[in-house]
XYZ file of N, CA and C in Angstrom:
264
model
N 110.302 65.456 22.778
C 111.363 64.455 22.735
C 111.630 63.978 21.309
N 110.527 63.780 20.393
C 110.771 63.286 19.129
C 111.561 64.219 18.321
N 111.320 65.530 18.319
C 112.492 66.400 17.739
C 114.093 66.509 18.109
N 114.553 66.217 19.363
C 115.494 65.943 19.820
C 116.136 64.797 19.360
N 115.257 63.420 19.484
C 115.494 62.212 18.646
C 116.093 62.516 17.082
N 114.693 63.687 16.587
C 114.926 63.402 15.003
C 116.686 64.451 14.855
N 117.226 65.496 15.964
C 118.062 66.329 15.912
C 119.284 65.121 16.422
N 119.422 64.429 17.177
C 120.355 63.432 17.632
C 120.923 62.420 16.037
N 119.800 62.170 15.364
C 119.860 61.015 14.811
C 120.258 61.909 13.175
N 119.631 62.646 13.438
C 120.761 63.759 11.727
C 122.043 63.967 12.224
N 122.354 64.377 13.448
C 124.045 64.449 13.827
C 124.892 63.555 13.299
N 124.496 62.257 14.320
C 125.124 60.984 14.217
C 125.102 59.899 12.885
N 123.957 60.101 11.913
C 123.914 59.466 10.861
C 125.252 59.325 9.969
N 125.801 60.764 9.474
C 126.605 60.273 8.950
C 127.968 59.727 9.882
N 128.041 60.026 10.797
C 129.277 59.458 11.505
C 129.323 57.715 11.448
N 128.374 57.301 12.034
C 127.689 55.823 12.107
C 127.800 55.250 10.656
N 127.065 56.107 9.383
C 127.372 55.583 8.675
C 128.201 55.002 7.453
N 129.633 55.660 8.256
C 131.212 55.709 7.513
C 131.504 54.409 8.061
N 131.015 53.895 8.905
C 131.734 52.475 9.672
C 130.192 51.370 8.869
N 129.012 51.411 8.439
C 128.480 50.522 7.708
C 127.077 50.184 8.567
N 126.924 51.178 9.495
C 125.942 51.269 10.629
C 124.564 51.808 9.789
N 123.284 50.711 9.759
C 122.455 51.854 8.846
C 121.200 51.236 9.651
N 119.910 52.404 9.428
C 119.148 52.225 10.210
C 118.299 51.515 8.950
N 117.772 50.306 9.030
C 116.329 49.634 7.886
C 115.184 50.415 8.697
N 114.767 50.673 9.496
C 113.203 50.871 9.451
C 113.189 51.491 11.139
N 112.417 52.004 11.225
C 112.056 52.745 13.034
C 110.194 52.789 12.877
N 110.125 52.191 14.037
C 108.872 51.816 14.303
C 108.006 52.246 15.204
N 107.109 53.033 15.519
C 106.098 53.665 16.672
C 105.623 52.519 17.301
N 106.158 52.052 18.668
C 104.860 50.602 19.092
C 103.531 51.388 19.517
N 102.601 50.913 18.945
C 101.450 51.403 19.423
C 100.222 50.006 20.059
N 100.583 48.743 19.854
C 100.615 48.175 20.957
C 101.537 46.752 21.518
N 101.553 45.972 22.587
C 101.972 45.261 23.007
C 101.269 43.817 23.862
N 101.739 43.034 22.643
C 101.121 41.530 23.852
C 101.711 40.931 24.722
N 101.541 40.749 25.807
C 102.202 39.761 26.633
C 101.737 39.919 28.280
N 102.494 39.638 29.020
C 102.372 40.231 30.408
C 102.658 41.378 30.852
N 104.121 42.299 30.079
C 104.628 43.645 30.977
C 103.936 44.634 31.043
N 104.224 45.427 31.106
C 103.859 46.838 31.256
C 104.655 46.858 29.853
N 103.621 48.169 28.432
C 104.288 48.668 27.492
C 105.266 49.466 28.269
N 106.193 49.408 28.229
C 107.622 50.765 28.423
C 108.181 51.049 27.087
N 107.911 50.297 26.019
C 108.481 50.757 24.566
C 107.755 51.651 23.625
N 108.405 52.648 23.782
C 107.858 53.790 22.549
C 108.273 53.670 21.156
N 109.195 53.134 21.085
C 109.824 52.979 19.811
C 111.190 51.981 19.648
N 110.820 51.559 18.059
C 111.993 50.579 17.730
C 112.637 50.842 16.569
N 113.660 51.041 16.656
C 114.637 51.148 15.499
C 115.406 49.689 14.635
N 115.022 49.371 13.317
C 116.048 47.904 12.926
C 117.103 48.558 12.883
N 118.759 48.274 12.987
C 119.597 48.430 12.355
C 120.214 47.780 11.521
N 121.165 47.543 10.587
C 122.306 46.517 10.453
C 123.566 47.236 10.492
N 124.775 46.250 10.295
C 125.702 46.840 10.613
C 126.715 45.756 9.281
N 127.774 46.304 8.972
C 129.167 46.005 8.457
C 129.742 44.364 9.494
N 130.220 44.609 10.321
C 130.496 43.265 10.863
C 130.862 44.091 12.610
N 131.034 43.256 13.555
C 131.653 42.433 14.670
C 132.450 44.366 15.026
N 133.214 44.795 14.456
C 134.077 45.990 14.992
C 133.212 46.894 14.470
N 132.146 47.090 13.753
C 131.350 48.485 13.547
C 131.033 49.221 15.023
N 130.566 48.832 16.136
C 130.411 49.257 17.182
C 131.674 49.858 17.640
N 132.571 49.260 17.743
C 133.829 49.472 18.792
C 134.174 50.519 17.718
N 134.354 50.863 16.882
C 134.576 52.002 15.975
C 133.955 53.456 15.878
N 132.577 52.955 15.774
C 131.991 54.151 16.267
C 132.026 55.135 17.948
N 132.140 53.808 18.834
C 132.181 54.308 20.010
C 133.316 54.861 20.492
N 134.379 54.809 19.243
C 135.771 55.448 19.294
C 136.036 56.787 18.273
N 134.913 57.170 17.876
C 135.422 58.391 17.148
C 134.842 59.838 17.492
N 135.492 60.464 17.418
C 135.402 61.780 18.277
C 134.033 62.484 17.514
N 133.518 62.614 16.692
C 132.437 62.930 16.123
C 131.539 62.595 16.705
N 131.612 60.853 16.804
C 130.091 60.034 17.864
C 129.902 60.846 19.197
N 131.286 60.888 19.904
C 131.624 60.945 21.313
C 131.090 62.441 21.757
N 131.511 63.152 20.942
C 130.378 64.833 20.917
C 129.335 64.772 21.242
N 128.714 63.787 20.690
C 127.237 63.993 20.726
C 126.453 62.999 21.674
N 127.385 62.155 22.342
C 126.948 60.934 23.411
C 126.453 61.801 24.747
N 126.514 63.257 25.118
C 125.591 63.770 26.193
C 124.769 64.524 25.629
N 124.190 64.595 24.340
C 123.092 65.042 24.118
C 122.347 63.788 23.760
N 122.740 62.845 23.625
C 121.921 61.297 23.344
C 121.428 61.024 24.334
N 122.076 61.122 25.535
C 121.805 61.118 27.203
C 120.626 61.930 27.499
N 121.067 63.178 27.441
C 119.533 64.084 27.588
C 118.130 64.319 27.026
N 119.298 63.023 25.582
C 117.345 62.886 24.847
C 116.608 61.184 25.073
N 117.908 60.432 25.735
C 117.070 58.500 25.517
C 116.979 58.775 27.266
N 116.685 58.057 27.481
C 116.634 57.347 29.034
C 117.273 55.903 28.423
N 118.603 56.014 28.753
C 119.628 55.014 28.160
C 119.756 54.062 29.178
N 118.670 54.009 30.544
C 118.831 52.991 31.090
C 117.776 52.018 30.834
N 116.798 52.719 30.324
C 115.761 51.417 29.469
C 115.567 51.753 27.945
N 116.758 51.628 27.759
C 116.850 51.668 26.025
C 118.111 49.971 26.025
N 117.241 49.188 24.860
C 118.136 47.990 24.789
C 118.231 48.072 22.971
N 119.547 47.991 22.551
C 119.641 47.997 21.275
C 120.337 46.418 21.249
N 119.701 46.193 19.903
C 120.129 45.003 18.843
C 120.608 45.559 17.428
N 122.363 44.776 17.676
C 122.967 45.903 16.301
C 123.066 44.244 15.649
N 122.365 44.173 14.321
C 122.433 42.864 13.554
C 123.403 42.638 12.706
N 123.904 41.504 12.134
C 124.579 41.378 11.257
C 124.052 40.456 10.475
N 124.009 40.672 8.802
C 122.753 39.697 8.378
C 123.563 38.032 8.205
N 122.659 36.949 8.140
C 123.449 35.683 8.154
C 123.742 35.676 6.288
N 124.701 34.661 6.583
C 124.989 34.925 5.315
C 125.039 33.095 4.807
């Protein structure tokens, strides 16, 4: 799966990052405090340009290519992203 990840995420880099989409840091959890069950393998920071960086990307035919091989590599129903914008 991690090669698929690392093959997903060279596709999409530069597309993502014409609109101001950039990844700061990706993280291995290797452990977890609290009550749940770990279900997180990994965390990605992002930041972003502002407020329409999303709706931009999710509109350009480059991203959109590659949104069913993103499918066959996340389990996108327990994947939760936080796209930041820094305070200013």
């Amino acid at each position: 799966k991690m090669s698929r990840a690392r093959t997903y995420f060279s596709r999409v880099m530069p597309v993502v990052a014409k609109y101001g989409l950039k990844r700061v840091q990706s993280f291995t959890v290797v452990n977890e405090m609290g009550n749940e069950k770990n279900t997180v393998s990994m965390i990605n920071i992002w930041t972003m340009a502002g407020k329409s960086t999303m709706p931009a990307i999710m509109n350009d035919p480059n991203y959109l290519k590659n949104v069913k091989f993103r499918n066959g590599t996340f389990d996108m129903s327990k994947t939760k992203m936080f796209m930041l914008v820094p305070n200013k």
